[in-house]
Structures are given as structure tokens and as C-alpha cells.
Tab-separated table of C-alpha atoms in Angstrom:
chain	number	residue	atom	x	y	z
A	151	MET	CA	0.000	0.000	0.000
A	152	ALA	CA	2.813	2.407	0.861
A	153	THR	CA	4.514	1.621	-2.443
A	154	SER	CA	1.377	2.368	-4.506
A	155	CYS	CA	0.664	5.584	-2.668
A	156	SER	CA	4.238	6.729	-3.002
A	157	LEU	CA	4.138	6.123	-6.770
A	158	LEU	CA	0.843	7.978	-7.085
A	159	LEU	CA	2.257	10.857	-5.059
A	160	SER	CA	5.145	11.102	-7.495
A	161	THR	CA	2.631	11.336	-10.331
A	162	LEU	CA	0.350	13.992	-8.860
A	163	PHE	CA	3.080	16.231	-7.452
A	164	LEU	CA	6.613	17.158	-8.399
A	165	HIS	CA	8.965	14.608	-6.871
A	166	SER	CA	10.727	15.933	-3.768
A	167	PRO	CA	14.518	15.688	-3.497
A	168	PRO	CA	16.054	13.905	-0.481
A	169	SER	CA	16.166	15.835	2.765
A	170	SER	CA	19.953	15.608	2.813
A	171	SER	CA	20.104	18.045	-0.051
A	172	PHE	CA	18.534	20.807	2.059
A	173	PRO	CA	20.492	22.777	4.661
A	174	ASN	CA	20.045	21.664	8.299
A	175	GLY	CA	18.072	18.671	7.120
A	176	SER	CA	14.968	20.741	6.592
A	177	SER	CA	12.007	19.147	4.967
A	178	PRO	CA	11.091	20.079	1.351
A	179	ARG	CA	7.447	20.280	2.305
A	180	SER	CA	7.861	24.040	2.684
A	181	SER	CA	7.791	24.225	-1.125
A	182	PRO	CA	4.187	24.098	-2.358
A	183	PRO	CA	3.287	21.181	-4.636
A	184	ILE	CA	2.432	21.908	-8.283
A	185	SER	CA	-0.773	20.267	-9.494
A	186	ILE	CA	-1.149	18.965	-13.047
A	187	SER	CA	-4.962	19.197	-13.026
A	188	LEU	CA	-6.718	22.544	-12.900
A	189	TYR	CA	-10.122	20.985	-12.209
A	190	PRO	CA	-9.693	17.813	-10.077
A	191	THR	CA	-12.447	15.259	-10.226
A	192	ARG	CA	-13.962	13.457	-7.233
A	193	SER	CA	-11.559	10.516	-7.584
A	194	THR	CA	-8.571	12.851	-7.831
A	195	ARG	CA	-9.625	14.740	-4.705
A	196	ARG	CA	-9.946	11.425	-2.868
A	197	CYS	CA	-6.359	10.617	-3.858
A	198	PHE	CA	-5.262	14.017	-2.565
A	199	ARG	CA	-6.858	13.316	0.843
A	200	ILE	CA	-5.163	9.924	1.095
A	201	LEU	CA	-1.808	11.230	0.017
A	202	SER	CA	-1.941	14.202	2.327
A	203	LYS	CA	-1.736	11.778	5.273
A	204	LEU	CA	1.518	10.219	4.011
A	205	PRO	CA	4.992	11.705	4.440
A	206	LEU	CA	6.253	13.446	1.379
A	207	ASP	CA	9.852	12.544	2.108
A	208	ASP	CA	10.198	8.840	1.367
A	209	THR	CA	14.011	8.775	1.433
A	210	GLU	CA	14.294	6.712	4.573
A	211	HIS	CA	11.796	4.183	3.268
A	212	ASP	CA	13.252	3.732	-0.203
A	213	ASN	CA	14.832	0.385	0.596
A	214	THR	CA	11.881	-1.032	2.497
A	215	LEU	CA	8.736	0.465	0.985
A	216	LEU	CA	9.453	1.288	-2.607
A	217	LEU	CA	12.002	-1.020	-4.146
A	218	PRO	CA	14.449	-3.739	-3.175
A	219	PRO	CA	18.004	-2.486	-2.878
A	220	ARG	CA	19.090	-4.247	-6.059
A	221	LEU	CA	16.485	-2.330	-8.098
A	222	SER	CA	16.903	1.099	-6.558
A	223	ALA	CA	18.828	2.234	-9.648
A	224	VAL	CA	15.758	1.872	-11.855
A	225	LYS	CA	13.488	3.815	-9.470
A	226	PRO	CA	13.554	7.105	-11.481
A	227	PHE	CA	12.671	5.237	-14.669
A	228	LEU	CA	9.698	3.477	-13.068
A	229	LEU	CA	8.499	6.736	-11.560
A	230	LEU	CA	8.656	8.424	-14.951
A	231	CYS	CA	6.687	5.651	-16.665
A	232	THR	CA	4.036	5.681	-13.951
A	233	SER	CA	3.717	9.457	-14.109
A	234	VAL	CA	3.277	9.467	-17.897
A	235	ALA	CA	0.685	6.681	-17.798
A	236	LEU	CA	-1.428	8.273	-15.079
A	237	SER	CA	-1.189	11.738	-16.600
A	238	PHE	CA	-2.367	10.415	-19.957
A	239	SER	CA	-5.328	8.665	-18.338
A	240	LEU	CA	-6.317	11.832	-16.445
A	241	PHE	CA	-6.224	14.083	-19.511
A	242	ALA	CA	-7.786	11.577	-21.896
A	243	ALA	CA	-10.631	10.241	-19.790
A	244	SER	CA	-11.369	12.837	-17.146
A	245	PRO	CA	-14.305	15.252	-17.717
A	246	ALA	CA	-12.135	17.919	-16.107
A	247	VAL	CA	-10.349	18.524	-19.403
A	248	GLU	CA	-13.667	18.917	-21.202
A	249	SER	CA	-14.793	21.496	-18.664
A	250	ALA	CA	-11.537	23.389	-19.086
A	251	ALA	CA	-11.939	23.396	-22.873
A	252	ALA	CA	-15.514	24.612	-22.512
A	253	PHE	CA	-14.200	27.463	-20.419
A	254	VAL	CA	-11.793	28.580	-23.174
A	255	VAL	CA	-14.057	28.173	-26.254
A	256	ALA	CA	-16.780	30.826	-26.472
A	257	THR	CA	-20.344	29.705	-26.931
A	258	PRO	CA	-21.551	30.431	-30.536
A	259	ARG	CA	-23.992	33.320	-30.786
A	260	LYS	CA	-27.526	32.150	-31.410
A	261	LEU	CA	-29.181	33.960	-34.324
A	262	GLN	CA	-32.681	33.786	-35.663
A	263	THR	CA	-33.359	32.219	-39.043
A	264	ASP	CA	-33.868	35.560	-40.805
A	265	GLU	CA	-30.696	36.940	-39.215
A	266	LEU	CA	-28.685	33.977	-40.430
A	267	ALA	CA	-30.067	34.478	-43.932
A	268	THR	CA	-29.080	38.170	-43.895
A	269	VAL	CA	-25.571	37.391	-42.626
A	270	ARG	CA	-25.128	34.723	-45.288
A	271	LEU	CA	-26.370	37.066	-48.026
A	272	PHE	CA	-23.898	39.765	-46.983
A	273	GLN	CA	-20.954	37.367	-46.753
A	274	GLU	CA	-21.675	35.811	-50.145
A	275	ASN	CA	-22.198	39.086	-52.051
A	276	THR	CA	-19.665	41.415	-50.420
A	277	PRO	CA	-16.769	40.104	-52.588
A	278	SER	CA	-18.727	41.270	-55.667
A	279	VAL	CA	-19.043	44.893	-54.468
A	280	VAL	CA	-16.233	47.369	-55.207
A	281	TYR	CA	-15.253	50.867	-54.103
A	282	ILE	CA	-14.674	53.426	-56.876
A	283	THR	CA	-12.586	56.569	-56.451
A	284	ASN	CA	-12.992	59.432	-58.913
A	285	LEU	CA	-9.730	61.354	-59.380
A	286	ALA	CA	-9.420	64.763	-61.029
A	287	VAL	CA	-6.417	66.820	-62.106
A	288	ARG	CA	-5.909	70.067	-60.180
A	289	GLN	CA	-3.170	72.671	-60.410
A	290	ASP	CA	-1.667	74.064	-57.226
A	291	ALA	CA	-2.224	77.829	-57.101
A	292	PHE	CA	1.195	78.550	-55.611
A	293	THR	CA	3.596	75.977	-57.081
A	294	LEU	CA	1.638	75.423	-60.318
A	295	ASP	CA	2.236	71.696	-59.865
A	296	VAL	CA	-0.385	69.426	-61.403
A	297	LEU	CA	-1.901	67.140	-58.785
A	298	GLU	CA	-4.382	64.298	-58.959
A	299	VAL	CA	-6.889	64.584	-56.122
A	300	PRO	CA	-10.064	62.623	-55.266
A	301	GLN	CA	-13.197	64.517	-56.220
A	302	GLY	CA	-15.744	61.841	-55.368
A	303	SER	CA	-16.372	58.205	-54.682
A	304	GLY	CA	-19.059	55.624	-55.184
A	305	SER	CA	-19.835	51.954	-55.427
A	306	GLY	CA	-20.012	49.356	-58.161
A	307	PHE	CA	-20.096	45.615	-58.648
A	308	VAL	CA	-18.302	42.946	-60.678
A	309	TRP	CA	-20.257	41.995	-63.787
A	310	ASP	CA	-18.113	39.179	-65.229
A	311	LYS	CA	-14.748	37.416	-65.001
A	312	GLN	CA	-13.297	39.681	-67.724
A	313	GLY	CA	-13.035	42.501	-65.189
A	314	HIS	CA	-16.076	44.574	-66.180
A	315	ILE	CA	-17.390	46.770	-63.373
A	316	VAL	CA	-20.876	48.331	-63.516
A	317	THR	CA	-21.688	51.613	-61.776
A	318	ASN	CA	-23.572	54.889	-62.270
A	319	TYR	CA	-22.412	57.390	-64.851
A	320	HIS	CA	-22.562	60.264	-62.367
A	321	VAL	CA	-20.006	58.408	-60.190
A	322	ILE	CA	-17.330	58.652	-62.906
A	323	ARG	CA	-18.384	61.910	-64.578
A	324	GLY	CA	-15.538	64.400	-64.955
A	325	ALA	CA	-12.852	61.939	-63.855
A	326	SER	CA	-9.329	62.137	-65.220
A	327	ASP	CA	-8.500	58.812	-63.601
A	328	LEU	CA	-10.432	56.057	-61.835
A	329	ARG	CA	-9.409	53.485	-59.257
A	330	VAL	CA	-11.323	50.411	-58.164
A	331	THR	CA	-10.790	48.767	-54.775
A	332	LEU	CA	-11.901	45.154	-54.379
A	333	ALA	CA	-13.162	43.505	-51.208
A	334	ASP	CA	-9.635	42.322	-50.293
A	335	GLN	CA	-8.457	45.978	-50.415
A	336	SER	CA	-6.419	45.456	-53.591
A	337	THR	CA	-6.610	48.518	-55.873
A	338	TYR	CA	-6.531	48.644	-59.682
A	339	ASP	CA	-6.610	51.423	-62.251
A	340	ALA	CA	-9.831	51.329	-64.256
A	341	LYS	CA	-10.598	52.258	-67.856
A	342	VAL	CA	-13.976	53.450	-69.096
A	343	VAL	CA	-15.481	50.934	-71.520
A	344	GLY	CA	-18.570	53.019	-72.201
A	345	PHE	CA	-21.449	54.886	-70.584
A	346	ASP	CA	-25.049	55.822	-71.142
A	347	GLN	CA	-25.805	59.297	-69.838
A	348	ASP	CA	-29.527	58.974	-70.469
A	349	LYS	CA	-29.894	55.974	-68.142
A	350	ASP	CA	-27.020	56.853	-65.761
A	351	VAL	CA	-25.101	53.616	-66.378
A	352	ALA	CA	-21.364	53.177	-66.947
A	353	VAL	CA	-19.068	50.183	-67.452
A	354	LEU	CA	-15.413	50.122	-66.370
A	355	ARG	CA	-12.738	47.478	-66.772
A	356	ILE	CA	-9.861	46.467	-64.534
A	357	GLU	CA	-6.943	44.107	-65.139
A	358	ALA	CA	-7.312	41.860	-62.097
A	359	PRO	CA	-6.685	38.119	-61.657
A	360	LYS	CA	-9.793	36.094	-62.374
A	361	ASP	CA	-9.644	34.369	-58.991
A	362	LYS	CA	-10.206	37.777	-57.351
A	363	LEU	CA	-13.273	38.588	-59.458
A	364	ARG	CA	-16.599	37.239	-58.262
A	365	PRO	CA	-19.455	38.283	-60.586
A	366	ILE	CA	-22.682	39.166	-58.834
A	367	PRO	CA	-25.637	36.858	-59.577
A	368	VAL	CA	-28.082	38.681	-61.876
A	369	GLY	CA	-31.821	38.334	-61.334
A	370	VAL	CA	-34.917	39.854	-62.939
A	371	SER	CA	-36.975	42.906	-61.999
A	372	ALA	CA	-40.143	42.291	-64.012
A	373	ASP	CA	-41.852	40.239	-61.281
A	374	LEU	CA	-41.005	42.373	-58.241
A	375	LEU	CA	-43.719	43.106	-55.684
A	376	VAL	CA	-44.235	46.013	-53.323
A	377	GLY	CA	-43.399	44.916	-49.793
A	378	GLN	CA	-40.724	42.321	-50.529
A	379	LYS	CA	-37.389	42.598	-48.730
A	380	VAL	CA	-34.394	44.220	-50.398
A	381	PHE	CA	-30.764	44.721	-49.362
A	382	ALA	CA	-28.381	47.488	-50.436
A	383	ILE	CA	-24.591	47.061	-50.219
A	384	GLY	CA	-22.296	50.009	-50.864
A	385	ASN	CA	-19.816	52.503	-49.483
A	386	PRO	CA	-21.811	55.400	-47.976
A	387	PHE	CA	-19.626	58.340	-46.933
A	388	GLY	CA	-16.560	56.238	-47.738
A	389	LEU	CA	-17.462	53.491	-45.229
A	390	ASP	CA	-16.734	50.416	-47.293
A	391	HIS	CA	-19.103	47.447	-47.547
A	392	THR	CA	-22.070	48.716	-45.589
A	393	LEU	CA	-25.333	46.752	-45.574
A	394	THR	CA	-28.748	48.362	-45.253
A	395	THR	CA	-32.109	46.638	-45.453
A	396	GLY	CA	-35.630	47.650	-46.339
A	397	VAL	CA	-38.552	46.817	-48.571
A	398	ILE	CA	-39.754	47.799	-52.021
A	399	SER	CA	-41.923	50.864	-51.420
A	400	GLY	CA	-43.067	51.378	-54.993
A	401	LEU	CA	-42.620	50.229	-58.576
A	402	ARG	CA	-42.646	51.836	-62.020
A	403	ARG	CA	-41.447	55.192	-60.736
A	404	GLU	CA	-39.872	57.667	-63.124
A	405	ILE	CA	-36.858	59.873	-62.435
A	406	SER	CA	-34.760	62.088	-64.676
A	407	SER	CA	-31.155	61.500	-65.596
A	408	ALA	CA	-28.911	63.979	-63.802
A	409	ALA	CA	-26.772	64.355	-66.944
A	410	THR	CA	-29.336	64.799	-69.727
A	411	GLY	CA	-32.714	65.128	-68.037
A	412	ARG	CA	-34.006	62.194	-70.036
A	413	PRO	CA	-36.510	60.086	-68.028
A	414	ILE	CA	-35.504	56.745	-66.557
A	415	GLN	CA	-38.597	54.563	-66.416
A	416	ASP	CA	-39.754	51.629	-64.289
A	417	VAL	CA	-37.488	52.690	-61.430
A	418	ILE	CA	-37.673	50.798	-58.115
A	419	GLN	CA	-38.462	52.820	-54.993
A	420	THR	CA	-37.124	51.486	-51.677
A	421	ASP	CA	-36.857	52.620	-48.060
A	422	ALA	CA	-33.442	50.928	-47.615
A	423	ALA	CA	-31.001	53.634	-46.532
A	424	ILE	CA	-29.147	54.951	-49.592
A	425	ASN	CA	-26.633	57.716	-48.890
A	426	PRO	CA	-23.942	59.545	-50.871
A	427	GLY	CA	-21.421	56.857	-51.773
A	428	ASN	CA	-24.067	54.158	-52.254
A	429	SER	CA	-24.540	55.227	-55.881
A	430	GLY	CA	-23.673	52.425	-58.271
A	431	GLY	CA	-24.013	49.711	-55.649
A	432	PRO	CA	-26.287	46.686	-56.021
A	433	LEU	CA	-29.826	46.303	-54.755
A	434	LEU	CA	-30.446	42.634	-53.957
A	435	ASP	CA	-33.512	40.552	-53.242
A	436	SER	CA	-33.731	38.057	-50.377
A	437	SER	CA	-32.107	35.330	-52.485
A	438	GLY	CA	-29.030	37.494	-53.063
A	439	THR	CA	-29.577	38.224	-56.769
A	440	LEU	CA	-29.213	41.634	-58.401
A	441	ILE	CA	-32.495	43.465	-59.063
A	442	GLY	CA	-31.269	47.050	-59.483
A	443	ILE	CA	-28.541	49.700	-59.237
A	444	ASN	CA	-28.869	52.236	-56.433
A	445	THR	CA	-28.785	55.594	-58.165
A	446	ALA	CA	-30.663	58.409	-56.427
A	447	ILE	CA	-32.480	59.540	-53.304
A	448	TYR	CA	-35.185	62.074	-52.608
A	449	SER	CA	-33.920	64.182	-49.724
A	450	PRO	CA	-33.795	67.926	-49.020
A	451	SER	CA	-30.821	67.352	-46.658
A	452	GLY	CA	-28.774	65.165	-49.005
A	453	ALA	CA	-28.870	62.172	-46.637
A	454	SER	CA	-31.210	59.215	-46.613
A	455	SER	CA	-34.831	60.107	-45.929
A	456	GLY	CA	-36.296	56.700	-46.657
A	457	VAL	CA	-36.986	57.359	-50.329
A	458	GLY	CA	-34.351	55.817	-52.588
A	459	PHE	CA	-34.435	54.835	-56.245
A	460	SER	CA	-32.767	52.013	-58.149
A	461	ILE	CA	-32.542	51.414	-61.885
A	462	PRO	CA	-34.109	47.991	-62.595
A	463	VAL	CA	-31.769	45.234	-63.686
A	464	ASP	CA	-33.879	44.481	-66.759
A	465	THR	CA	-33.004	47.969	-68.043
A	466	VAL	CA	-29.376	47.740	-66.945
A	467	GLY	CA	-28.725	44.347	-68.552
A	468	GLY	CA	-29.426	45.465	-72.098
A	469	ILE	CA	-27.404	48.654	-71.681
A	470	VAL	CA	-24.389	46.827	-70.235
A	471	ASP	CA	-24.410	44.266	-73.043
A	472	GLN	CA	-24.287	47.043	-75.661
A	473	LEU	CA	-21.552	48.917	-73.815
A	474	VAL	CA	-19.395	45.792	-73.482
A	475	ARG	CA	-19.850	44.827	-77.141
A	476	PHE	CA	-19.789	48.218	-78.871
A	477	GLY	CA	-18.600	50.709	-76.244
A	478	LYS	CA	-21.788	52.767	-76.687
A	479	VAL	CA	-25.553	52.522	-76.668
A	480	THR	CA	-27.293	52.947	-80.000
A	481	ARG	CA	-30.428	54.912	-79.245
A	482	PRO	CA	-32.685	56.610	-81.861
A	483	ILE	CA	-33.303	60.356	-81.815
A	484	LEU	CA	-35.441	62.912	-83.643
A	485	GLY	CA	-32.593	65.381	-83.703
A	486	ILE	CA	-34.339	68.380	-82.119
A	487	LYS	CA	-33.966	70.720	-79.182
A	488	PHE	CA	-37.203	71.538	-77.423
A	489	ALA	CA	-38.389	74.120	-74.927
A	490	PRO	CA	-38.923	73.405	-71.205
A	491	ASP	CA	-42.354	72.059	-70.376
A	492	GLN	CA	-43.203	75.118	-68.265
A	493	SER	CA	-42.750	77.431	-71.239
A	494	VAL	CA	-45.204	75.442	-73.339
A	495	GLU	CA	-47.756	75.419	-70.512
A	496	GLN	CA	-47.604	79.222	-70.358
A	497	LEU	CA	-48.599	79.311	-74.024
A	498	GLY	CA	-51.737	77.378	-73.169
A	499	VAL	CA	-50.971	74.434	-75.447
A	500	SER	CA	-50.043	70.800	-74.865
A	501	GLY	CA	-47.061	69.233	-76.592
A	502	VAL	CA	-43.331	69.689	-77.268
A	503	LEU	CA	-42.215	73.005	-78.778
A	504	VAL	CA	-39.368	72.607	-81.265
A	505	LEU	CA	-36.684	75.228	-80.590
A	506	ASP	CA	-34.128	73.939	-83.088
A	507	ALA	CA	-34.177	71.286	-85.829
A	508	PRO	CA	-30.760	71.281	-87.516
A	509	PRO	CA	-30.973	70.631	-91.267
A	510	SER	CA	-28.505	67.730	-90.901
A	511	GLY	CA	-30.699	65.953	-88.355
A	512	PRO	CA	-33.618	63.579	-89.039
A	513	ALA	CA	-36.283	66.147	-88.049
A	514	GLY	CA	-34.655	68.893	-90.133
A	515	LYS	CA	-34.428	66.606	-93.147
A	516	ALA	CA	-38.122	65.765	-92.792
A	517	GLY	CA	-39.114	69.446	-92.708
A	518	LEU	CA	-39.896	70.240	-89.057
A	519	GLN	CA	-39.670	73.982	-88.416
A	520	SER	CA	-37.666	75.626	-85.641
A	521	THR	CA	-38.579	78.603	-83.445
A	522	LYS	CA	-37.103	81.844	-84.836
A	523	ARG	CA	-37.474	85.625	-85.002
A	524	ASP	CA	-38.626	87.668	-87.934
A	525	GLY	CA	-37.080	90.824	-89.317
A	526	TYR	CA	-38.720	92.929	-86.616
A	527	GLY	CA	-37.445	90.731	-83.764
A	528	ARG	CA	-40.783	89.158	-83.123
A	529	LEU	CA	-40.758	85.514	-81.954
A	530	ILE	CA	-42.242	83.004	-84.394
A	531	LEU	CA	-43.012	79.691	-82.728
A	532	GLY	CA	-41.828	76.515	-84.373
A	533	ASP	CA	-43.751	73.273	-84.685
A	534	ILE	CA	-45.390	71.847	-81.584
A	535	ILE	CA	-45.265	68.024	-81.536
A	536	THR	CA	-48.600	66.666	-80.287
A	537	SER	CA	-48.276	62.939	-81.071
A	538	VAL	CA	-45.897	60.299	-82.471
A	539	ASN	CA	-47.290	57.188	-84.183
A	540	GLY	CA	-50.708	58.047	-82.816
A	541	THR	CA	-49.522	58.243	-79.177
A	542	LYS	CA	-50.284	61.569	-77.519
A	543	VAL	CA	-47.325	63.728	-76.476
A	544	THR	CA	-47.885	66.273	-73.705
A	545	ASN	CA	-44.305	66.890	-72.542
A	546	GLY	CA	-40.703	65.891	-73.123
A	547	SER	CA	-40.952	62.766	-70.976
A	548	ASP	CA	-43.720	61.422	-73.200
A	549	LEU	CA	-41.569	61.973	-76.277
A	550	TYR	CA	-38.573	60.183	-74.731
A	551	ARG	CA	-40.762	57.319	-73.603
A	552	ILE	CA	-42.015	56.762	-77.151
A	553	LEU	CA	-38.531	56.953	-78.660
A	554	ASP	CA	-37.216	54.373	-76.170
A	555	GLN	CA	-39.557	51.859	-77.767
A	556	CYS	CA	-38.235	52.555	-81.271
A	557	LYS	CA	-35.102	51.445	-83.096
A	558	VAL	CA	-32.637	53.202	-85.333
A	559	GLY	CA	-33.977	53.332	-88.871
A	560	ASP	CA	-37.651	53.187	-87.882
A	561	GLU	CA	-39.956	55.597	-89.716
A	562	VAL	CA	-42.360	57.361	-87.372
A	563	THR	CA	-45.298	59.654	-88.067
A	564	VAL	CA	-44.997	62.925	-86.182
A	565	GLU	CA	-48.095	65.085	-85.824
A	566	VAL	CA	-47.322	68.771	-85.268
A	567	LEU	CA	-49.275	71.933	-84.620
A	568	ARG	CA	-48.014	74.550	-87.107
A	569	GLY	CA	-49.664	77.876	-86.656
A	570	ASP	CA	-53.383	77.185	-86.456
A	571	HIS	CA	-53.455	73.841	-88.234
A	572	LYS	CA	-52.030	70.323	-87.767
A	573	GLU	CA	-49.750	68.402	-90.080
A	574	LYS	CA	-48.382	64.867	-90.181
A	575	ILE	CA	-44.740	64.412	-91.120
A	576	SER	CA	-42.802	61.156	-91.617
A	577	VAL	CA	-39.383	61.091	-89.923
A	578	THR	CA	-36.714	58.378	-90.199
A	579	LEU	CA	-34.946	57.974	-86.849
A	580	GLU	CA	-31.152	58.125	-86.760
A	581	PRO	CA	-28.647	56.993	-84.109
A	582	LYS	CA	-27.510	59.334	-81.402
A	583	PRO	CA	-24.105	60.880	-82.168
A	584	ASP	CA	-21.095	59.510	-80.322
A	585	GLU	CA	-20.394	61.152	-76.956
A	586	THR	CA	-16.936	61.820	-75.579
């Protein structure tokens, strides 16, 4: 019994040196024992109570209790083997180790099902969203040095593995240089592939490795419903990869392009927070597919007021395909300049007043008359367009809406009010001139 207890004592505590090695024969029990188990089990505590009643110094009993004299030389080896075996059994089988591990590993946060879906959507789509910096050339007033300084920023998303990035035109307007930052913070110089001012869409291209480009999944916007959840990812105020949520507040809205004033139709209205810097970022549905490009907000203060607008993906897809293939969008025009709608309303008539119809344009070739002054300086009104192909025209938005449904080369019948009578004129539509 003394032999077994002495071996177990050597396992549970650091082995004590002989008393002869201490000055004045003092006992080593003044040194505190070092335990190998932070959380002793019931059986271990029972061993501690038994061992605490035995002398720690077993030097005088070595020859009688522990080993025969002829085997005393192998005592350290046997003690080492016993210690290793018991230590392994304690750490492998004892629940104390499991409780210690549970103390170190944090308990996973419990999330609701909808929260988990939102987190997963953000994690899966964030690598597709990019940060765009608009750089402009400025000259220092004192040194006359030419500097390249940021003049704006916005968002965008990866369209394909060839490095095409889709964003808003107003994000890149006036830029002398553009830089795109991916989700891993790598930055690349971007080139403009093409843009469509009328629909506020632009396509850039970067030379990045294909393994860093994750195209965003493209959905459809034709079957959207008011009330369904939407998610906006972007870089508001320069804070990269910010997620905001909301619902579709309205469909088939119409806004005007900031560059040309041409109407953008079938726009999605959402209450998801869209702030400066979100422009060009994706609007996603609950399945994580692209349904629109965040482009504008209605706010007197310039910050989000709960009324944001996104260009539907069905409109964007056709524009992007043309820009990637041809570098421009081929859109038909009449080739006229017309007066603001308020001016026509003051005249008490309904329609589009032609201010200028250049002779080289399709309207000028067909014979539409411009507004001009006579020899006495009196204003002579030009033709007032009242309908196209039988569809009534009351303002400029109506005219643009009709032309968006036509193709280059189509022949349309334009009904005009000339003086006090109406005339019908056939006009062959021509492509819009290239923009630089």
C-alpha cells in the first residue's frame, strides 16, 4: 500500500529531493506542490486526501517500501513511466479537461433564421461589391504643380470574369482617372469601356486576376412586388461594404437622368437607406440576386430620408451588353432641341415646342420647323409636336418614352401643330451621335 501511494504521489506532485540536499536537514514540504490538473475530479480529490496523510519525504523508506536495494537504480525510470501513464489517463478520460476546454471556447452566438439568412447574403455578395474613387487633375495655385486629387467616390459591382465593373455614370463623370478597390483591399486602375448618360449607367474594366473577381448573380426585376425585402450594399460616406435593409416601397417610378434630363422609367423605390457613396451599388432581393442599381435619393438634406431609387436590372442588362460589345448605346433620336415644359404650358398648349431642328438631323431633313425671329425681332413659334405614331405627347418625358420603344432606322409619323393647323410628317430615326 505504501509503495502504490508513493508512486501515485510522485505522479500527482513534483517529486521531492532527499532531505539531505537541504540545509540543516529541513524538509522540502515548505515548497508548495504543483498540481497537473486545474479541475480535479472526485476521484482525484480522494487521492489528494489519502496522500496528504503520508509523508512526502520517502528517502528513509526507499529500501523497504518502494524497491528492493538491487532495483533502486531503476526507481527514477519506473516513476517516470508511472507518471506518464497516469497523466495520460487523467487528460484523456477525465471530464475535467472537457470542462476546461468549454471554459476557453466561447459559446456560438444564437441567431434567428432571418438573421442567419441576412448574414449569409452579406458574406456571399460582399466580394462582388467594389469601391470606386474618382480622381481629377488640379493645379496648385502657388507651385503650379499638377496634382491628382479625389473629387468623389461611389460603389459598383463585378459583372463578369473579364473585369467589367458596372456603376452609375454620375459616379465617374468628370474623372481624369479612376481606381477600383476590391473587397480584399487590392486597388486597380480602371478604364472606361462606355457609358449611357440617359440611363445613368457606366461600365469600367480592370486588369485583375480572375480568382479575385466574383461576378454578382443577376436576377430579374419584371416580377417584383411592393413589400418584398431588399438589401443594399455600398460605401456610404466612404465606409466600405455597408449593408442596409428595407422593402420595395413602390414600382414603375420615373426619375430624370442627372446628366441629360431624359426620363428613366420603371425605377424601383425602396426605403433601404441609400446615402452619398451608395450610388452604383447593387440592390439585392432576399435570395441574393441583383435586381437594381442604387442611383438616387429624394432628400432635401442630401442624406437618406427613406426614399431611394434604383434602376431595374432588366433595363441595366441590355445597356451593359451594348456597352461591353460596342462601347456605346445605339439609341434613336429625332434630332431636335425643345423648350422646357413650363414654357409650353404658359402658351396654353399641350405638346413639345421645337426650338431647333438642324438641317442635318432627321427632323430637319423631314421638314420640321424651328422657333425663330422675324425681321422685326418678333418671336415666331416653331412646330409643336402633339403625337408620335398616334400616341399623344404632352411633354418631353412622353416623347422620350415613345422613342425608347423605337429602333434606329424606324420611320415614325410625327403630328405637329403649325400655326393654327395640324400636319403629319414622316421622320426616319437616326442613331444618337457619339459622346466623348
